[in-house]
Amino acid sequence: MQLEALVERFRQKDVSAFEKLYDMYAVNISGAINTIVRDEDLAQEICQDVFLKVWNKAEHYNSSKGRFFTWVLNIARNAAIDKVRSKSHKNSKKNLSADYFVGILAYEESSEGTIDTDRLKRLVKGLKAKCIEIIEMLYFRGYTQKEAAEELEIPVGTVKTRNRSCISQLRENLNL
Amino acid sequence: MDVNEYIASGILELYVAGQLSEKENSEVYTLAMEHPEIAAEIESIEAAVLDLARTAAPSQKPEFESLKNRLPLQEDTKVVTIAKKDTNWTAYLGWAASLLLALGLFWVYNQNSELKSRIEVANQENRKLEQQIAESDTSLEKSRTLLQTIRDKDITVVPLGGQKVSPESYAKAYWNKKEQKVFIDAQGLPDPPDGMVYQVWSLKVDPLTPTSMGILEDFVSDDNKVFALANPNDSEAFGITLEPAGGSVSPNLEQLYALGAVSS
């Protein structure tokens, strides 16, 4: 498919292919970063750094690293977590717990304003808090299955199946 | 493989989350290539996660242009730079190799010269040693002849004692009457002064008649100090005197160094 070809051209350091991939994923990646740093300007800044890194590491990507998006998401997550843990954020009360989406939903009247809460609500409609939590842990925080299982106090095997059903619910909502 | 069961297992959700090992990632990738249902499922999962992430995105859209300016060098420049670097590197390597080769050759040349001169020295040493061996052989041959002569049963040995002028002196005469030859062993005589020689005399006692048998030539340079002289006389005694170079007609008895009678 087209994505495959784009990624291949990107690996050959084709700037135009890179630009297309950027257009496809940059917004989502900056969103994923924002769930961790919770600072829009900083999220923007980190997002640019992440894509710069992605460009520099282009030849390191291959299909054994998973989806292109998954690879970039992993780099973004690490960059964001590093930033939060760095000295500049030492005094920040924000931590890495998986409560971004849950938190927003809990305070519907949150004055953050920029967050597309309507859209979020539509997406997570009917999802339990535990479901949103597990998705946030596995996709946005980089928890391993084992870590997620410990955090949620459920067997490791359950993580896989619960995640599957939660994502399925999310997908259904997406098609609404 | 049951594709539906595989999809239902939840592994594809973990795949998109990046929770699988590189090996598992490759397996999923291969299966997705073979089964369009799996590929489609993966895209749907990814789309859902992308959408969820988008809800948290900052309001201001990220600009590619600002990133583009930060990309390390543009395509064309980059290629040229790499090529240039490569060339330089190869050139340096080439020069380094040439230098090494030159040094190596120079070293080998030096080694060669040194070895050649060592061989020359060894050859010279060899020739010297061969000559020494030859000389030793000759000397050994001489000694053997001498020893054989002295041991001959026809030999009469006559000890010559030191006289007034030089009481410490002594000599021996080995007389082969049959061959009419006398060997004088003059090791016990001092070196004669310059311009003087020892002269050997055959003596008859009654009346005292000296007959010259000859002089001891090259006394100083002779190593074994054994001299062969002819003696056709019926000698009764032998005497050695110091005479002027060339010898004398009659002995100077004042300078008699050694004297010994033949025992009958």
Coordinates of C-alpha atoms in Angstrom, one line a residue:
Chain A
M1 CA 0.0 0.0 0.0
Q2 CA 0.9 3.7 -0.2
L3 CA 2.2 3.9 3.4
E4 CA 4.7 1.1 2.7
A5 CA 6.1 3.0 -0.3
L6 CA 6.2 6.3 1.6
V7 CA 8.1 4.8 4.5
E8 CA 10.5 3.2 2.1
R9 CA 11.2 6.5 0.4
F10 CA 11.5 8.1 3.8
R11 CA 14.2 5.6 4.7
Q12 CA 16.1 6.7 1.6
K13 CA 16.0 10.2 3.1
D14 CA 13.4 11.5 0.7
V15 CA 12.3 14.8 2.3
S16 CA 8.9 14.9 0.4
A17 CA 8.0 11.5 1.7
F18 CA 9.0 12.6 5.2
E19 CA 6.8 15.6 4.9
K20 CA 3.8 13.4 3.9
L21 CA 4.4 11.2 6.9
Y22 CA 4.7 14.2 9.1
D23 CA 1.4 15.5 7.9
M24 CA -0.2 12.1 8.6
Y25 CA 1.1 11.7 12.1
A26 CA 2.5 14.9 13.6
V27 CA -0.8 16.1 15.1
N28 CA -1.5 12.7 16.7
I29 CA 2.1 12.5 18.0
S30 CA 1.9 16.0 19.5
G31 CA -1.3 14.9 21.2
A32 CA 0.3 11.7 22.6
I33 CA 3.1 13.9 23.9
N34 CA 0.7 16.3 25.5
T35 CA -1.0 13.6 27.5
I36 CA 2.3 13.3 29.3
V37 CA 3.7 16.8 29.5
R38 CA 0.3 18.6 29.6
D39 CA 1.8 21.7 28.2
E40 CA 0.8 22.6 24.6
D41 CA 3.8 24.7 23.8
L42 CA 6.2 22.1 25.2
A43 CA 4.3 19.3 23.5
Q44 CA 4.8 21.2 20.2
E45 CA 8.5 21.7 20.8
I46 CA 9.0 18.1 21.8
C47 CA 7.1 16.9 18.7
Q48 CA 9.5 18.8 16.4
D49 CA 12.4 17.3 18.3
V50 CA 10.9 13.9 17.9
F51 CA 10.5 14.2 14.2
L52 CA 14.0 15.5 13.8
K53 CA 15.2 12.4 15.6
V54 CA 12.9 10.3 13.4
W55 CA 14.6 11.8 10.3
N56 CA 18.1 11.2 11.7
K57 CA 17.3 7.6 12.6
A58 CA 15.5 6.9 9.3
E59 CA 17.8 4.1 8.3
H60 CA 17.2 2.3 11.7
Y61 CA 13.6 1.7 11.0
N62 CA 12.4 -1.6 9.6
S63 CA 9.3 -3.8 9.9
S64 CA 10.7 -5.7 12.9
K65 CA 10.2 -2.4 14.8
G66 CA 6.5 -2.7 14.2
R67 CA 4.3 -0.1 12.5
F68 CA 5.9 3.2 11.5
F69 CA 3.4 5.0 13.8
T70 CA 4.2 2.7 16.6
W71 CA 7.9 3.3 16.2
V72 CA 7.4 7.1 16.2
L73 CA 5.0 6.9 19.1
N74 CA 7.7 5.0 21.1
I75 CA 10.3 7.7 20.4
A76 CA 7.8 10.4 21.3
R77 CA 6.8 8.8 24.5
N78 CA 10.4 8.4 25.6
A79 CA 11.2 12.0 24.7
A80 CA 8.2 13.3 26.7
I81 CA 8.9 11.1 29.7
D82 CA 12.5 12.2 29.7
K83 CA 11.4 15.8 29.6
V84 CA 9.0 15.3 32.5
R85 CA 11.6 13.6 34.5
S86 CA 14.3 16.2 33.7
K87 CA 15.2 18.9 36.2
S88 CA 13.1 21.5 34.6
H89 CA 10.1 19.6 35.6
K90 CA 11.3 18.3 38.9
N91 CA 9.0 20.5 40.9
S92 CA 6.0 19.8 38.7
K93 CA 3.2 18.0 40.4
K94 CA 2.4 16.2 37.2
N95 CA 3.4 12.6 37.3
L96 CA 3.3 9.7 34.9
S97 CA 0.1 8.1 36.2
A98 CA -2.4 7.1 33.5
D99 CA -5.0 9.6 34.4
Y100 CA -5.0 12.1 31.5
F101 CA -8.1 10.9 29.6
V102 CA -9.8 9.7 32.8
G103 CA -9.0 13.1 34.4
I104 CA -10.5 15.1 31.6
L105 CA -13.6 13.0 31.5
A106 CA -13.9 13.3 35.3
Y107 CA -13.8 17.1 35.1
E108 CA -16.0 17.7 32.1
E109 CA -16.1 21.4 32.8
S110 CA -12.3 21.6 32.7
S111 CA -11.2 25.0 31.5
E112 CA -8.3 23.6 29.4
G113 CA -10.5 24.5 26.5
T114 CA -8.3 23.4 23.7
I115 CA -8.9 19.8 24.3
D116 CA -11.5 18.4 21.9
T117 CA -13.6 17.0 24.8
D118 CA -16.7 16.5 22.6
R119 CA -14.7 14.3 20.3
L120 CA -13.1 12.5 23.3
K121 CA -16.4 11.9 24.9
R122 CA -17.8 10.5 21.7
L123 CA -14.8 8.2 21.4
V124 CA -14.9 6.8 24.9
K125 CA -18.7 6.7 25.2
G126 CA -19.6 3.5 27.0
L127 CA -16.0 2.7 28.0
K128 CA -15.4 2.1 31.6
A129 CA -12.6 4.0 33.4
K130 CA -10.6 0.8 33.7
C131 CA -10.8 0.5 29.9
I132 CA -9.5 4.0 29.2
E133 CA -6.9 3.5 31.8
I134 CA -5.5 0.3 30.2
I135 CA -5.4 2.0 26.8
E136 CA -3.6 5.0 28.2
M137 CA -1.1 2.8 30.0
L138 CA -0.3 0.5 27.0
Y139 CA -0.3 3.2 24.2
F140 CA 0.5 6.5 25.8
R141 CA 2.6 5.6 28.9
G142 CA 4.6 2.6 27.6
Y143 CA 3.7 0.3 30.4
T144 CA 4.5 -3.3 29.7
Q145 CA 1.7 -5.8 30.0
K146 CA 3.2 -7.0 33.3
E147 CA 3.3 -3.4 34.7
A148 CA -0.2 -2.7 33.6
A149 CA -1.4 -6.0 35.2
E150 CA 0.3 -5.0 38.5
E151 CA -1.1 -1.5 38.4
L152 CA -4.6 -2.7 37.6
E153 CA -4.3 -5.7 39.9
I154 CA -5.4 -8.1 37.2
P155 CA -3.7 -11.3 35.8
V156 CA -1.3 -10.6 32.9
G157 CA -3.4 -12.7 30.5
T158 CA -6.3 -10.5 31.2
V159 CA -4.5 -7.4 30.0
K160 CA -4.4 -8.7 26.5
T161 CA -8.1 -9.6 26.3
R162 CA -9.3 -6.5 28.1
N163 CA -7.2 -4.3 25.9
R164 CA -8.7 -6.1 22.9
S165 CA -12.2 -5.5 24.0
C166 CA -11.5 -1.9 25.0
I167 CA -10.0 -1.1 21.6
S168 CA -12.9 -2.8 19.9
Q169 CA -15.3 -0.5 21.8
L170 CA -13.2 2.5 20.8
R171 CA -13.4 1.5 17.2
E172 CA -17.1 1.1 17.3
N173 CA -17.4 4.6 18.7
L174 CA -15.2 5.8 16.0
N175 CA -17.6 4.6 13.4
L176 CA -20.6 6.3 15.0
Chain B
M1 CA -4.0 -20.9 10.9
D2 CA -7.4 -19.5 11.9
V3 CA -7.2 -15.9 11.0
N4 CA -10.2 -14.9 13.0
E5 CA -9.0 -16.5 16.1
Y6 CA -5.6 -14.8 15.6
I7 CA -7.3 -11.5 15.3
A8 CA -9.5 -12.1 18.3
S9 CA -6.4 -13.0 20.5
G10 CA -5.6 -9.4 21.0
I11 CA -2.1 -9.7 19.7
L12 CA -2.6 -7.1 17.0
E13 CA -3.6 -4.5 19.6
L14 CA -0.4 -5.2 21.4
Y15 CA 1.4 -5.0 18.0
V16 CA 0.2 -1.4 17.5
A17 CA 1.0 -0.6 21.1
G18 CA 4.6 -1.7 20.5
Q19 CA 4.4 -4.4 23.2
L20 CA 5.8 -7.2 21.1
S21 CA 9.4 -8.4 20.6
E22 CA 11.2 -7.8 17.3
K23 CA 10.6 -11.4 16.3
E24 CA 6.9 -11.2 17.0
N25 CA 6.7 -7.9 15.1
S26 CA 8.3 -9.6 12.1
E27 CA 5.8 -12.5 12.4
V28 CA 2.8 -10.2 12.5
Y29 CA 4.2 -8.2 9.6
T30 CA 4.6 -11.3 7.5
L31 CA 1.1 -12.5 8.4
A32 CA -0.4 -9.1 7.5
M33 CA 1.2 -9.4 4.1
E34 CA -0.4 -12.8 3.6
H35 CA -3.8 -12.0 5.0
P36 CA -5.5 -8.8 4.0
E37 CA -8.0 -9.2 6.9
I38 CA -5.1 -8.9 9.4
A39 CA -3.7 -5.9 7.6
A40 CA -7.1 -4.2 7.7
E41 CA -7.5 -5.0 11.3
I42 CA -4.2 -3.5 12.2
E43 CA -5.1 -0.3 10.3
S44 CA -8.4 0.0 12.2
I45 CA -6.7 -0.4 15.5
E46 CA -4.1 2.1 14.6
A47 CA -6.7 4.5 13.4
A48 CA -8.6 4.3 16.7
V49 CA -5.4 5.0 18.7
L50 CA -4.5 7.9 16.3
D51 CA -7.9 9.4 16.8
L52 CA -7.7 9.1 20.6
A53 CA -4.3 10.8 20.5
R54 CA -5.6 13.6 18.3
T55 CA -8.1 14.6 21.0
A56 CA -5.2 15.6 23.2
A57 CA -3.3 17.5 20.4
P58 CA -2.4 21.2 21.0
S59 CA -4.7 23.6 19.2
Q60 CA -1.9 25.0 17.1
K61 CA -1.0 22.7 14.2
P62 CA 2.7 21.6 13.9
E63 CA 4.5 23.2 11.0
F64 CA 6.7 21.1 8.8
E65 CA 8.5 24.2 7.4
S66 CA 10.0 25.0 10.8
L67 CA 11.2 21.4 11.1
K68 CA 12.5 21.3 7.6
N69 CA 14.9 24.1 8.4
R70 CA 16.4 22.1 11.2
L71 CA 16.9 18.9 9.2
P72 CA 20.7 18.3 9.0
L73 CA 21.5 19.4 5.4
Q74 CA 19.3 19.1 2.4
E75 CA 19.2 15.9 0.3
D76 CA 21.6 17.1 -2.5
T77 CA 24.1 18.7 -0.2
K78 CA 24.0 15.6 2.0
V79 CA 24.9 13.3 -0.8
V80 CA 27.7 15.5 -2.0
T81 CA 29.1 15.8 1.5
I82 CA 29.0 12.0 2.1
A83 CA 30.7 11.4 -1.3
K84 CA 33.3 14.0 -0.5
K85 CA 34.0 12.5 2.9
D86 CA 34.3 9.1 1.4
T87 CA 36.8 10.3 -1.2
N88 CA 38.9 12.0 1.4
W89 CA 38.8 9.0 3.6
T90 CA 39.8 6.7 0.7
A91 CA 42.6 9.1 -0.3
Y92 CA 43.9 9.3 3.2
L93 CA 43.8 5.6 3.4
G94 CA 45.7 5.4 0.1
W95 CA 48.3 7.8 1.2
A96 CA 48.7 6.0 4.5
A97 CA 49.1 2.7 2.7
S98 CA 51.7 4.2 0.3
L99 CA 53.6 5.6 3.2
L100 CA 53.5 2.3 4.9
L101 CA 54.6 0.5 1.8
A102 CA 57.5 2.9 1.3
L103 CA 58.6 2.5 4.9
G104 CA 58.3 -1.2 4.6
L105 CA 60.4 -1.3 1.4
F106 CA 63.0 1.0 3.0
W107 CA 63.2 -1.3 6.0
V108 CA 63.5 -4.4 3.9
Y109 CA 66.3 -2.8 1.8
N110 CA 68.1 -1.9 5.0
Q111 CA 67.7 -5.4 6.4
N112 CA 69.0 -6.8 3.1
S113 CA 72.1 -4.6 3.1
E114 CA 72.8 -5.4 6.7
L115 CA 72.5 -9.1 6.1
K116 CA 74.8 -8.8 3.1
S117 CA 77.5 -7.1 5.1
R118 CA 77.1 -9.6 7.9
I119 CA 77.6 -12.4 5.4
E120 CA 80.7 -10.7 4.1
V121 CA 82.1 -10.4 7.6
A122 CA 81.2 -14.1 8.3
N123 CA 83.0 -15.1 5.0
Q124 CA 86.1 -13.2 6.1
E125 CA 86.0 -14.9 9.4
N126 CA 85.6 -18.2 7.7
R127 CA 88.7 -17.7 5.5
K128 CA 90.7 -16.6 8.5
L129 CA 89.7 -19.8 10.4
E130 CA 90.4 -22.0 7.4
Q131 CA 93.9 -20.5 7.2
Q132 CA 94.4 -21.1 10.9
I133 CA 93.3 -24.7 10.5
A134 CA 95.8 -25.1 7.6
E135 CA 98.6 -23.6 9.6
S136 CA 97.7 -25.8 12.5
D137 CA 97.7 -28.8 10.2
T138 CA 101.2 -27.9 8.9
S139 CA 102.4 -27.3 12.5
L140 CA 101.0 -30.6 13.6
E141 CA 102.6 -32.4 10.7
K142 CA 106.0 -30.8 11.6
S143 CA 105.6 -31.8 15.3
R144 CA 104.8 -35.3 14.3
T145 CA 107.8 -35.5 12.0
L146 CA 109.9 -34.1 14.8
L147 CA 108.5 -36.5 17.4
Q148 CA 109.1 -39.4 15.0
T149 CA 112.6 -38.4 14.4
I150 CA 113.4 -38.0 18.1
R151 CA 111.9 -41.5 18.8
D152 CA 113.9 -43.1 16.1
K153 CA 116.0 -46.0 17.6
D154 CA 119.2 -44.9 15.9
I155 CA 119.0 -41.5 17.8
T156 CA 121.7 -40.6 20.3
V157 CA 120.6 -37.9 22.7
V158 CA 123.2 -35.5 23.9
P159 CA 122.4 -33.0 26.7
L160 CA 124.4 -29.8 26.5
G161 CA 124.9 -28.0 29.8
G162 CA 125.3 -24.2 30.4
Q163 CA 128.8 -22.8 30.6
K164 CA 130.5 -19.9 32.4
V165 CA 128.9 -17.2 30.2
S166 CA 125.4 -18.4 30.8
P167 CA 125.1 -21.1 33.4
E168 CA 121.3 -21.2 33.1
S169 CA 121.4 -22.2 29.4
Y170 CA 121.0 -25.7 28.2
A171 CA 120.3 -27.5 24.9
K172 CA 119.9 -31.0 23.5
A173 CA 121.3 -32.6 20.5
Y174 CA 119.5 -35.6 18.8
W175 CA 122.1 -37.3 16.6
N176 CA 121.1 -39.8 14.0
K177 CA 124.5 -41.3 13.1
K178 CA 123.0 -43.4 10.3
E179 CA 121.5 -40.4 8.5
Q180 CA 124.3 -38.1 9.6
K181 CA 121.8 -35.6 11.0
V182 CA 121.6 -33.6 14.2
F183 CA 118.6 -31.9 15.6
I184 CA 119.4 -29.2 18.0
D185 CA 116.7 -28.3 20.6
A186 CA 117.8 -24.8 21.6
Q187 CA 114.8 -23.8 23.7
G188 CA 117.0 -23.4 26.7
L189 CA 119.2 -20.7 25.1
P190 CA 118.5 -16.9 25.5
D191 CA 117.7 -14.9 22.4
P192 CA 121.0 -13.8 20.8
P193 CA 121.8 -10.0 20.8
D194 CA 121.4 -8.1 17.5
G195 CA 124.1 -8.9 15.0
M196 CA 125.0 -12.2 16.7
V197 CA 124.1 -15.8 16.0
Y198 CA 124.5 -19.2 17.7
Q199 CA 126.9 -21.5 15.9
V200 CA 127.0 -25.3 16.5
W201 CA 130.3 -27.1 16.6
S202 CA 131.2 -30.8 16.4
L203 CA 134.2 -31.5 18.6
K204 CA 137.0 -34.0 18.7
V205 CA 138.5 -34.0 22.2
D206 CA 142.1 -35.2 21.7
P207 CA 143.4 -33.1 20.2
L208 CA 140.6 -30.4 20.5
T209 CA 139.3 -30.0 17.0
P210 CA 136.2 -28.0 16.3
T211 CA 134.3 -28.4 13.1
S212 CA 131.4 -26.0 12.3
M213 CA 128.1 -27.7 11.7
G214 CA 126.2 -24.5 10.9
I215 CA 124.4 -21.6 12.5
L216 CA 120.9 -21.6 14.1
E217 CA 119.2 -19.3 11.6
D218 CA 116.2 -17.1 12.4
F219 CA 116.5 -18.2 16.1
V220 CA 114.1 -15.5 17.4
S221 CA 111.3 -16.1 15.0
D222 CA 111.5 -19.9 15.2
D223 CA 108.7 -21.1 17.4
N224 CA 109.8 -24.6 18.4
K225 CA 113.5 -23.7 18.4
V226 CA 114.4 -27.1 16.9
F227 CA 117.0 -26.9 14.1
A228 CA 118.1 -29.7 11.8
L229 CA 121.8 -29.7 10.8
A230 CA 124.0 -32.1 8.8
N231 CA 126.7 -33.9 10.7
P232 CA 129.0 -36.2 8.7
N233 CA 131.6 -36.0 11.5
D234 CA 132.5 -38.7 14.1
S235 CA 131.7 -36.3 16.9
E236 CA 132.8 -36.8 20.5
A237 CA 131.1 -33.6 21.8
F238 CA 128.8 -30.7 20.7
G239 CA 129.2 -27.1 21.6
I240 CA 127.2 -23.9 20.9
T241 CA 128.9 -20.5 20.8
L242 CA 127.7 -17.0 20.1
E243 CA 129.4 -15.6 17.0
P244 CA 129.0 -12.5 14.8
A245 CA 126.3 -12.8 12.1
G246 CA 127.3 -15.2 9.3
G247 CA 129.3 -17.4 11.7
S248 CA 133.0 -17.8 12.3
V249 CA 135.7 -20.2 11.0
S250 CA 136.7 -21.1 14.5
P251 CA 134.7 -20.9 17.7
N252 CA 135.1 -18.1 20.1
L253 CA 135.4 -20.2 23.3
E254 CA 134.9 -17.1 25.5
Q255 CA 131.3 -17.1 24.3
L256 CA 130.6 -20.9 24.8
Y257 CA 127.0 -21.2 25.9
A258 CA 126.4 -24.9 26.0
L259 CA 128.6 -28.0 25.8
G260 CA 127.9 -31.7 26.1
A261 CA 129.9 -34.9 25.4
V262 CA 128.6 -37.8 23.4
S263 CA 128.5 -40.9 25.7
S264 CA 130.1 -43.9 24.1

